[in-house]
GROMACS .gro file of C-alpha atoms in nm:
model
  456
    1MET     CA    1  25.897  31.202  17.862
    2ALA     CA    2  26.241  31.225  18.017
    3ASN     CA    3  26.547  31.203  17.794
    4PRO     CA    4  26.648  30.833  17.831
    5VAL     CA    5  27.021  30.919  17.825
    6ILE     CA    6  26.982  31.169  18.109
    7ALA     CA    7  26.762  30.932  18.308
    8GLU     CA    8  27.008  30.644  18.260
    9LYS     CA    9  27.310  30.855  18.357
   10LEU     CA   10  27.144  30.977  18.675
   11ALA     CA   11  27.007  30.638  18.776
   12SER     CA   12  27.323  30.443  18.705
   13PHE     CA   13  27.567  30.665  18.888
   14ASN     CA   14  27.730  30.478  19.176
   15ILE     CA   15  28.032  30.616  19.364
   16GLU     CA   16  28.157  30.261  19.415
   17ASP     CA   17  28.226  30.231  19.042
   18PHE     CA   18  28.504  30.492  19.079
   19GLN     CA   19  28.685  30.341  19.374
   20PRO     CA   20  28.959  30.368  19.485
   21ILE     CA   21  28.941  30.748  19.512
   22VAL     CA   22  29.285  30.888  19.590
   23LYS     CA   23  29.250  31.174  19.839
   24ARG     CA   24  29.354  31.506  19.685
   25ASP     CA   25  29.491  31.785  19.903
   26LEU     CA   26  29.307  32.068  19.730
   27ASP     CA   27  29.085  32.217  20.000
   28LEU     CA   28  28.743  32.335  19.879
   29GLY     CA   29  28.646  32.464  20.221
   30ALA     CA   30  28.350  32.369  20.437
   31PRO     CA   31  28.037  32.270  20.243
   32LEU     CA   32  27.780  32.550  20.231
   33VAL     CA   33  27.427  32.493  20.359
   34PRO     CA   34  27.196  32.461  20.054
   35LYS     CA   35  27.011  32.782  19.968
   36ALA     CA   36  26.932  32.998  19.668
   37GLY     CA   37  27.207  33.246  19.591
   38ASN     CA   38  27.493  33.035  19.726
   39LEU     CA   39  27.851  33.082  19.605
   40VAL     CA   40  27.944  32.831  19.334
   41LYS     CA   41  28.266  32.638  19.384
   42VAL     CA   42  28.440  32.579  19.052
   43VAL     CA   43  28.732  32.333  19.006
   44THR     CA   44  28.944  32.412  18.701
   45GLY     CA   45  29.256  32.251  18.556
   46MET     CA   46  29.400  32.075  18.256
   47ARG     CA   47  29.210  31.784  18.110
   48ARG     CA   48  29.272  31.450  18.287
   49SER     CA   49  29.423  31.610  18.597
   50GLY     CA   50  29.158  31.454  18.825
   51LYS     CA   51  28.882  31.716  18.851
   52SER     CA   52  28.601  31.460  18.839
   53TYR     CA   53  28.759  31.254  19.116
   54ARG     CA   54  28.798  31.566  19.330
   55LEU     CA   55  28.422  31.610  19.296
   56PHE     CA   56  28.372  31.243  19.394
   57GLN     CA   57  28.590  31.303  19.700
   58GLU     CA   58  28.366  31.592  19.801
   59MET     CA   59  28.054  31.381  19.747
   60GLU     CA   60  28.192  31.108  19.972
   61ARG     CA   61  28.271  31.369  20.235
   62LEU     CA   62  27.912  31.496  20.227
   63HIS     CA   63  27.768  31.145  20.253
   64GLN     CA   64  27.997  31.059  20.543
   65SER     CA   65  27.875  31.375  20.721
   66GLY     CA   66  27.518  31.243  20.705
   67ILE     CA   67  27.385  31.377  20.373
   68SER     CA   68  27.171  31.118  20.194
   69TRP     CA   69  27.274  31.014  19.841
   70ASN     CA   70  26.922  31.109  19.735
   71ARG     CA   71  27.015  31.474  19.791
   72ILE     CA   72  27.340  31.452  19.591
   73CYS     CA   73  27.320  31.488  19.212
   74TYR     CA   74  27.619  31.425  18.988
   75PHE     CA   75  27.604  31.479  18.611
   76ASN     CA   76  27.884  31.478  18.353
   77PHE     CA   77  27.801  31.689  18.046
   78GLU     CA   78  28.089  31.548  17.839
   79ASP     CA   79  27.885  31.276  17.666
   80ASP     CA   80  27.835  31.259  17.289
   81ARG     CA   81  27.499  31.084  17.337
   82LEU     CA   82  27.356  31.416  17.458
   83GLY     CA   83  27.415  31.580  17.121
   84SER     CA   84  27.423  31.958  17.120
   85ILE     CA   85  27.408  32.060  17.487
   86THR     CA   86  27.193  32.365  17.556
   87SER     CA   87  27.034  32.503  17.872
   88SER     CA   88  26.730  32.285  17.810
   89VAL     CA   89  26.950  31.976  17.869
   90GLY     CA   90  27.056  32.119  18.203
   91ASP     CA   91  26.693  32.192  18.292
   92GLU     CA   92  26.600  31.833  18.210
   93VAL     CA   93  26.881  31.701  18.430
   94LEU     CA   94  26.739  31.889  18.728
   95GLU     CA   95  26.377  31.800  18.650
   96THR     CA   96  26.463  31.431  18.618
   97PHE     CA   97  26.665  31.428  18.940
   98PHE     CA   98  26.405  31.616  19.145
   99ALA     CA   99  26.122  31.399  19.009
  100ALA     CA  100  26.306  31.093  19.137
  101HIS     CA  101  26.410  31.259  19.465
  102PRO     CA  102  26.152  31.524  19.569
  103GLU     CA  103  26.305  31.541  19.916
  104ALA     CA  104  26.614  31.700  19.760
  105LEU     CA  105  26.399  31.985  19.631
  106ARG     CA  106  26.240  32.040  19.974
  107GLU     CA  107  26.544  31.993  20.197
  108GLY     CA  108  26.806  32.132  19.964
  109SER     CA  109  27.029  31.953  19.716
  110TYR     CA  110  27.403  31.922  19.645
  111LEU     CA  111  27.458  31.958  19.272
  112PHE     CA  112  27.781  31.848  19.103
  113PHE     CA  113  27.810  31.948  18.735
  114ASP     CA  114  28.113  31.797  18.563
  115GLU     CA  115  28.258  31.947  18.244
  116LEU     CA  116  27.985  32.208  18.237
  117GLN     CA  117  28.168  32.408  17.972
  118GLU     CA  118  28.024  32.165  17.714
  119MET     CA  119  27.693  32.347  17.751
  120HIS     CA  120  27.639  32.645  17.522
  121GLY     CA  121  27.569  32.945  17.740
  122TRP     CA  122  27.662  32.762  18.061
  123GLY     CA  123  27.712  33.087  18.254
  124ALA     CA  124  27.360  33.222  18.206
  125TRP     CA  125  27.206  32.881  18.284
  126LEU     CA  126  27.409  32.835  18.600
  127ARG     CA  127  27.326  33.186  18.722
  128ARG     CA  128  26.957  33.104  18.682
  129VAL     CA  129  26.999  32.777  18.879
  130VAL     CA  130  27.191  32.959  19.152
  131ASP     CA  131  26.917  33.218  19.188
  132SER     CA  132  26.622  32.978  19.182
  133VAL     CA  133  26.723  32.645  19.337
  134LYS     CA  134  26.788  32.567  19.705
  135ALA     CA  135  27.127  32.407  19.650
  136THR     CA  136  27.498  32.388  19.713
  137ILE     CA  137  27.669  32.377  19.374
  138TYR     CA  138  28.006  32.243  19.262
  139VAL     CA  139  28.128  32.270  18.904
  140SER     CA  140  28.430  32.138  18.715
  141GLY     CA  141  28.542  32.258  18.377
  142SER     CA  142  28.816  32.255  18.119
  143SER     CA  143  29.028  32.559  18.192
  144SER     CA  144  29.037  32.672  17.828
  145LYS     CA  145  28.660  32.733  17.832
  146MET     CA  146  28.614  32.814  18.197
  147LEU     CA  147  28.897  33.052  18.287
  148SER     CA  148  28.919  33.242  18.613
  149SER     CA  149  28.857  33.562  18.414
  150GLU     CA  150  28.544  33.415  18.256
  151ILE     CA  151  28.414  33.290  18.592
  152ALA     CA  152  28.466  33.640  18.737
  153THR     CA  153  28.277  33.794  18.441
  154GLU     CA  154  27.990  33.544  18.451
  155PHE     CA  155  27.934  33.549  18.826
  156ARG     CA  156  28.070  33.887  18.944
  157GLY     CA  157  28.190  33.775  19.285
  158ARG     CA  158  27.944  33.487  19.324
  159ALA     CA  159  28.187  33.202  19.248
  160LEU     CA  160  28.511  33.071  19.393
  161ASP     CA  161  28.752  32.898  19.155
  162PHE     CA  162  28.999  32.633  19.269
  163GLU     CA  163  29.295  32.525  19.058
  164LEU     CA  164  29.363  32.150  19.051
  165LEU     CA  165  29.701  32.039  18.917
  166PRO     CA  166  29.805  31.675  18.856
  167TYR     CA  167  29.920  31.476  19.161
  168SER     CA  168  30.173  31.641  19.390
  169PHE     CA  169  30.451  31.415  19.517
  170ARG     CA  170  30.252  31.360  19.837
  171GLU     CA  171  29.947  31.253  19.633
  172PHE     CA  172  30.169  31.043  19.406
  173VAL     CA  173  30.295  30.848  19.707
  174ARG     CA  174  29.941  30.823  19.841
  175SER     CA  175  29.817  30.682  19.510
  176TYR     CA  176  30.067  30.400  19.524
  177ASN     CA  177  29.959  30.320  19.879
  178VAL     CA  178  29.614  30.264  19.727
  179ILE     CA  179  29.735  30.078  19.419
  180ASP     CA  180  30.010  29.878  19.589
  181SER     CA  181  29.989  29.887  19.966
  182GLY     CA  182  30.323  29.712  19.999
  183ARG     CA  183  30.530  29.975  19.824
  184ILE     CA  184  30.546  30.273  20.061
  185GLY     CA  185  30.353  30.290  20.386
  186ILE     CA  186  30.371  30.661  20.467
  187GLY     CA  187  30.140  30.835  20.221
  188ASN     CA  188  29.958  31.027  20.496
  189ARG     CA  189  30.250  31.075  20.736
  190THR     CA  190  30.327  31.428  20.851
  191GLY     CA  191  30.632  31.374  21.075
  192ASP     CA  192  31.003  31.363  20.987
  193ASP     CA  193  31.087  31.040  21.172
  194TYR     CA  194  31.144  30.813  20.873
  195SER     CA  195  31.326  30.484  20.896
  196LEU     CA  196  31.618  30.405  20.666
  197GLU     CA  197  31.394  30.178  20.458
  198GLU     CA  198  31.134  30.453  20.422
  199ARG     CA  199  31.395  30.716  20.328
  200LEU     CA  200  31.538  30.492  20.057
  201ALA     CA  201  31.187  30.413  19.927
  202LEU     CA  202  31.099  30.783  19.919
  203GLN     CA  203  31.419  30.881  19.744
  204GLN     CA  204  31.337  30.629  19.471
  205ALA     CA  205  30.974  30.749  19.462
  206MET     CA  206  31.098  31.103  19.403
  207LYS     CA  207  31.296  30.987  19.100
  208ASP     CA  208  30.993  30.795  18.976
  209TYR     CA  209  30.771  31.102  19.019
  210LEU     CA  210  30.999  31.319  18.807
  211THR     CA  211  30.973  31.062  18.525
  212ILE     CA  212  30.615  30.937  18.557
  213GLY     CA  213  30.453  31.263  18.672
  214GLY     CA  214  30.121  31.310  18.840
  215PHE     CA  215  29.844  31.249  18.585
  216PRO     CA  216  29.623  30.989  18.755
  217ALA     CA  217  29.557  30.765  18.455
  218VAL     CA  218  29.924  30.703  18.371
  219GLN     CA  219  30.009  30.556  18.710
  220GLY     CA  220  30.113  30.193  18.679
  221LEU     CA  221  30.119  30.190  18.297
  222PRO     CA  222  30.408  30.034  18.104
  223ILE     CA  223  30.654  30.296  17.976
  224PRO     CA  224  30.547  30.295  17.606
  225GLN     CA  225  30.179  30.329  17.698
  226ARG     CA  226  30.251  30.601  17.952
  227ILE     CA  227  30.452  30.808  17.705
  228ALA     CA  228  30.190  30.766  17.432
  229LEU     CA  229  29.907  30.868  17.667
  230LEU     CA  230  30.092  31.177  17.793
  231GLN     CA  231  30.175  31.280  17.438
  232SER     CA  232  29.809  31.244  17.346
  233TYR     CA  233  29.716  31.473  17.639
  234ALA     CA  234  29.944  31.745  17.506
  235GLN     CA  235  29.815  31.703  17.151
  236ARG     CA  236  29.454  31.719  17.265
  237VAL     CA  237  29.511  32.044  17.453
  238VAL     CA  238  29.685  32.203  17.154
  239LEU     CA  239  29.429  32.091  16.897
  240ARG     CA  240  29.103  32.119  17.091
  241ASP     CA  241  29.166  32.383  17.359
  242VAL     CA  242  29.387  32.611  17.149
  243VAL     CA  243  29.358  32.556  16.772
  244GLU     CA  244  28.983  32.484  16.763
  245ARG     CA  245  28.875  32.728  17.032
  246HIS     CA  246  29.079  33.022  16.901
  247ASN     CA  247  29.042  32.939  16.530
  248ILE     CA  248  29.417  32.919  16.475
  249ALA     CA  249  29.484  32.911  16.101
  250ARG     CA  250  29.832  32.754  16.140
  251PRO     CA  251  29.792  32.439  16.351
  252ARG     CA  252  30.141  32.316  16.258
  253VAL     CA  253  30.290  32.629  16.412
  254ALA     CA  254  30.090  32.572  16.729
  255SER     CA  255  30.206  32.210  16.755
  256ALA     CA  256  30.569  32.304  16.684
  257LEU     CA  257  30.566  32.579  16.946
  258ALA     CA  258  30.414  32.346  17.206
  259ARG     CA  259  30.689  32.088  17.150
  260ARG     CA  260  30.953  32.360  17.166
  261ALA     CA  261  30.808  32.519  17.481
  262LEU     CA  262  30.771  32.187  17.667
  263GLY     CA  263  31.125  32.099  17.558
  264SER     CA  264  31.242  32.424  17.718
  265ASN     CA  265  31.104  32.317  18.054
  266GLY     CA  266  31.281  32.511  18.326
  267LYS     CA  267  31.453  32.742  18.077
  268GLN     CA  268  31.392  33.077  17.914
  269LEU     CA  269  31.218  33.075  17.577
  270SER     CA  270  31.305  33.329  17.310
  271LEU     CA  271  31.017  33.381  17.067
  272ARG     CA  272  31.254  33.559  16.828
  273LYS     CA  273  31.467  33.245  16.807
  274VAL     CA  274  31.161  33.021  16.776
  275GLU     CA  275  31.029  33.239  16.495
  276ASN     CA  276  31.358  33.217  16.305
  277ASP     CA  277  31.385  32.842  16.357
  278LEU     CA  278  31.029  32.779  16.234
  279ARG     CA  279  31.080  33.000  15.931
  280SER     CA  280  31.398  32.808  15.848
  281VAL     CA  281  31.193  32.485  15.813
  282GLY     CA  282  30.923  32.651  15.606
  283LEU     CA  283  30.666  32.739  15.873
  284SER     CA  284  30.557  33.099  15.827
  285THR     CA  285  30.479  33.270  16.156
  286SER     CA  286  30.524  33.586  16.360
  287ARG     CA  287  30.626  33.672  16.713
  288GLU     CA  288  30.279  33.814  16.770
  289LEU     CA  289  30.116  33.480  16.685
  290LEU     CA  290  30.372  33.288  16.892
  291GLY     CA  291  30.306  33.517  17.189
  292ASP     CA  292  29.930  33.468  17.156
  293LEU     CA  293  29.977  33.089  17.138
  294LEU     CA  294  30.188  33.086  17.455
  295GLY     CA  295  29.909  33.273  17.630
  296TYR     CA  296  29.654  33.020  17.506
  297PHE     CA  297  29.875  32.732  17.623
  298GLU     CA  298  29.890  32.892  17.967
  299ASP     CA  299  29.512  32.943  17.974
  300ALA     CA  300  29.470  32.572  17.896
  301TYR     CA  301  29.714  32.473  18.175
  302LEU     CA  302  29.962  32.313  17.939
  303LEU     CA  303  30.242  32.531  18.076
  304PHE     CA  304  30.320  32.833  18.290
  305ARG     CA  305  30.546  33.133  18.243
  306VAL     CA  306  30.751  33.260  18.536
  307ARG     CA  307  30.884  33.611  18.507
  308GLU     CA  308  31.162  33.791  18.688
  309LEU     CA  309  31.055  33.972  19.001
  310SER     CA  310  31.048  34.350  19.015
  311MET     CA  311  31.121  34.454  19.370
  312SER     CA  312  30.966  34.794  19.306
  313LEU     CA  313  30.623  34.866  19.160
  314SER     CA  314  30.789  35.118  18.924
  315GLU     CA  315  31.040  34.870  18.788
  316ARG     CA  316  30.978  34.665  18.475
  317THR     CA  317  31.190  34.368  18.379
  318THR     CA  318  31.276  34.292  18.017
  319SER     CA  319  31.414  33.946  18.084
  320LEU     CA  320  31.259  33.644  17.909
  321PRO     CA  321  31.016  33.434  18.116
  322LYS     CA  322  31.103  33.078  18.210
  323ILE     CA  323  30.871  32.801  18.096
  324TYR     CA  324  30.743  32.528  18.326
  325ALA     CA  325  30.524  32.241  18.202
  326ILE     CA  326  30.206  32.137  18.381
  327ASP     CA  327  30.367  31.809  18.488
  328PRO     CA  328  30.720  31.661  18.497
  329GLY     CA  329  30.605  31.334  18.339
  330LEU     CA  330  30.436  31.516  18.049
  331ALA     CA  331  30.749  31.725  17.993
  332ALA     CA  332  30.961  31.412  17.989
  333ALA     CA  333  30.724  31.235  17.748
  334VAL     CA  334  30.706  31.520  17.498
  335SER     CA  335  31.072  31.630  17.511
  336SER     CA  336  31.356  31.462  17.328
  337ALA     CA  337  31.580  31.232  17.528
  338ALA     CA  338  31.861  31.488  17.513
  339THR     CA  339  31.658  31.744  17.710
  340ARG     CA  340  31.538  31.515  17.989
  341GLU     CA  341  31.747  31.668  18.263
  342ASP     CA  342  31.666  31.569  18.622
  343GLY     CA  343  31.754  31.915  18.754
  344GLN     CA  344  31.511  32.091  18.522
  345ARG     CA  345  31.224  31.857  18.604
  346LEU     CA  346  31.292  31.888  18.977
  347GLU     CA  347  31.286  32.267  18.940
  348GLU     CA  348  30.955  32.241  18.755
  349ALA     CA  349  30.807  32.014  19.023
  350VAL     CA  350  30.913  32.263  19.291
  351TYR     CA  351  30.744  32.546  19.100
  352LEU     CA  352  30.420  32.347  19.076
  353GLU     CA  353  30.435  32.267  19.448
  354LEU     CA  354  30.492  32.634  19.533
  355ARG     CA  355  30.190  32.714  19.318
  356ARG     CA  356  29.980  32.463  19.514
  357ARG     CA  357  30.096  32.605  19.847
  358ASN     CA  358  30.039  32.969  19.755
  359ILE     CA  359  29.685  32.975  19.620
  360GLY     CA  360  29.565  33.326  19.552
  361LEU     CA  361  29.900  33.495  19.499
  362ARG     CA  362  29.907  33.763  19.232
  363ARG     CA  363  30.058  33.689  18.893
  364ASP     CA  364  30.418  33.757  18.998
  365GLY     CA  365  30.383  33.602  19.344
  366ILE     CA  366  30.624  33.328  19.233
  367ALA     CA  367  30.912  33.470  19.030
  368SER     CA  368  31.279  33.435  18.957
  369PHE     CA  369  31.532  33.701  19.055
  370HIS     CA  370  31.887  33.815  18.976
  371THR     CA  371  32.094  33.983  19.245
  372ARG     CA  372  32.213  34.337  19.175
  373GLU     CA  373  32.584  34.303  19.247
  374HIS     CA  374  32.678  33.986  19.058
  375ALA     CA  375  32.350  33.901  18.878
  376TYR     CA  376  32.333  33.562  19.048
  377GLU     CA  377  32.002  33.388  18.986
  378ILE     CA  378  31.754  33.285  19.253
  379ASP     CA  379  31.529  33.013  19.112
  380PHE     CA  380  31.216  33.117  19.301
  381VAL     CA  381  31.122  33.418  19.510
  382VAL     CA  382  30.780  33.382  19.670
  383GLY     CA  383  30.585  33.674  19.816
  384ASP     CA  384  30.357  33.963  19.735
  385ALA     CA  385  30.505  34.312  19.712
  386LEU     CA  386  30.164  34.479  19.745
  387GLU     CA  387  30.105  34.296  20.072
  388SER     CA  388  30.456  34.378  20.204
  389GLU     CA  389  30.524  34.009  20.265
  390THR     CA  390  30.864  33.872  20.364
  391TYR     CA  391  30.999  33.691  20.064
  392GLU     CA  392  31.073  33.318  20.068
  393LEU     CA  393  31.385  33.226  19.869
  394TYR     CA  394  31.436  32.888  19.700
  395GLN     CA  395  31.721  32.735  19.504
  396VAL     CA  396  31.676  32.396  19.336
  397THR     CA  397  31.960  32.166  19.238
  398ALA     CA  398  32.001  31.800  19.149
  399SER     CA  399  32.289  31.748  19.391
  400MET     CA  400  32.524  31.918  19.638
  401ASP     CA  401  32.810  31.671  19.607
  402ASP     CA  402  33.117  31.897  19.632
  403GLU     CA  403  33.230  32.231  19.774
  404MET     CA  404  33.223  32.408  19.436
  405THR     CA  405  32.856  32.316  19.394
  406VAL     CA  406  32.783  32.429  19.749
  407LYS     CA  407  32.949  32.765  19.681
  408ARG     CA  408  32.765  32.812  19.353
  409GLU     CA  409  32.423  32.729  19.495
  410THR     CA  410  32.457  32.932  19.816
  411ARG     CA  411  32.619  33.250  19.685
  412ALA     CA  412  32.304  33.385  19.518
  413LEU     CA  413  32.105  33.329  19.836
  414TRP     CA  414  32.367  33.498  20.057
  415GLU     CA  415  32.383  33.795  19.823
  416MET     CA  416  32.007  33.848  19.801
  417MET     CA  417  31.961  33.794  20.174
  418SER     CA  418  32.220  34.066  20.231
  419GLU     CA  419  32.066  34.303  19.975
  420ARG     CA  420  31.711  34.264  20.105
  421ASP     CA  421  31.780  34.215  20.476
  422LEU     CA  422  31.643  33.861  20.479
  423ASN     CA  423  31.776  33.595  20.714
  424GLU     CA  424  31.660  33.265  20.567
  425GLY     CA  425  31.680  33.073  20.242
  426ILE     CA  426  31.614  32.718  20.125
  427ILE     CA  427  31.799  32.485  19.890
  428ILE     CA  428  31.595  32.189  19.769
  429VAL     CA  429  31.834  31.914  19.659
  430GLY     CA  430  31.746  31.605  19.462
  431ASP     CA  431  32.039  31.402  19.595
  432GLY     CA  432  32.185  31.521  19.920
  433ALA     CA  433  32.156  31.525  20.299
  434GLU     CA  434  31.968  31.767  20.520
  435ARG     CA  435  32.193  32.035  20.666
  436ASP     CA  436  32.216  32.408  20.745
  437TYR     CA  437  32.467  32.672  20.631
  438GLU     CA  438  32.510  32.975  20.855
  439HIS     CA  439  32.663  33.315  20.779
  440ASN     CA  440  32.644  33.649  20.963
  441GLY     CA  441  32.333  33.553  21.155
  442SER     CA  442  32.153  33.416  20.847
  443VAL     CA  443  32.085  33.054  20.763
  444ILE     CA  444  32.028  32.846  20.448
  445HIS     CA  445  31.842  32.523  20.500
  446GLN     CA  446  31.931  32.239  20.265
  447ILE     CA  447  31.643  31.993  20.239
  448PRO     CA  448  31.619  31.669  20.037
  449ALA     CA  449  31.348  31.707  19.776
  450TRP     CA  450  31.137  31.411  19.892
  451LYS     CA  451  31.122  31.548  20.245
  452TRP     CA  452  31.040  31.906  20.137
  453PHE     CA  453  30.753  31.786  19.919
  454LEU     CA  454  30.607  31.564  20.192
  455ARG     CA  455  30.608  31.844  20.450
  456GLY     CA  456  30.325  32.004  20.254
   0.00000   0.00000   0.00000
């Protein structure tokens, strides 16, 4: 007899219950024709960043292309009614679905497994399904239990992983078109011909985005509820994805470091100083533990570390990495009011957008850089030394409202462009007009933040 919980979950699933589905820009590629041995497409990211809805989007796409719903199976393994989830639960999901829809077994099925990491031994089970079932398979999972390194180990070149971050600014605008169609009418626009009304609306939307952030569930919430929900997200990652998973014996140290790191959003973080500060308030720790915790936070997508670029493969930098939170709204909610600087959150949002636009770059593909002559800092240098790519240079600033600011923000770009024989740089400005600066045949493009983000 079929497990009644499994049967009920399969029978009751209706895509209409999850409408509206905000279109996400993460491209999963063309759907594969169902067959045994197919590549598995795995969507990873921090909890509550919208992985399930990205699967729903793909399911809608399949249905609109002519695939019957009877050939599409969706199952979420994060359900306490299932008890301890083993491979036998997964087997029963497939048996129940194929019993109800035998045509899916004959013609080939499209299987969507949500939060599969809840299954003990998920890798071995999924490999068996891949080898034995005529199917196209999509999987989502919490990044802390389904890391890119673990996917590579489990599938040895038979899976593609896709990183989903919270809403980009483009998706943020699009979500409000869905929620409130009267607010901004250009969520899917690609041109630059904006009216004055649209420009003013988008400038305000950019400010809202840096405060609210891109987690789908917080959109439209009153401020106290939004802050409380975002704080609970951070706490859940620390406690469940770090402390519990890695058996951390000092959970208070982990929580304190997370608050400190997120409060350092857009800045360098000295573990030596953190260690001394924690010891001064009675929390015994070590730099080794703090370093391990930062790595666990990064694995769980709570934050990212950006290191200084080495222009030569033989060079090693000893500078401290800069910390960027997973989302500007989460950083604002967790940090104290004194550290909520617009410039830092804009810089963080730019980093996250560069990460979205440069899928597949190596670890240091997005880095900071200091020029050799005057040690001026470039916020972001994007490129791959091993691929001999031309580097893209980005400065980020809240405003360009006077000549001193212009000089300060452009001098690092001019110096690096001269040192590295580059002829183009970009300044992304929170509050400022679009303009170009030219010097000795090189050009720096100044672009308002809202416009740069929307260009995608």
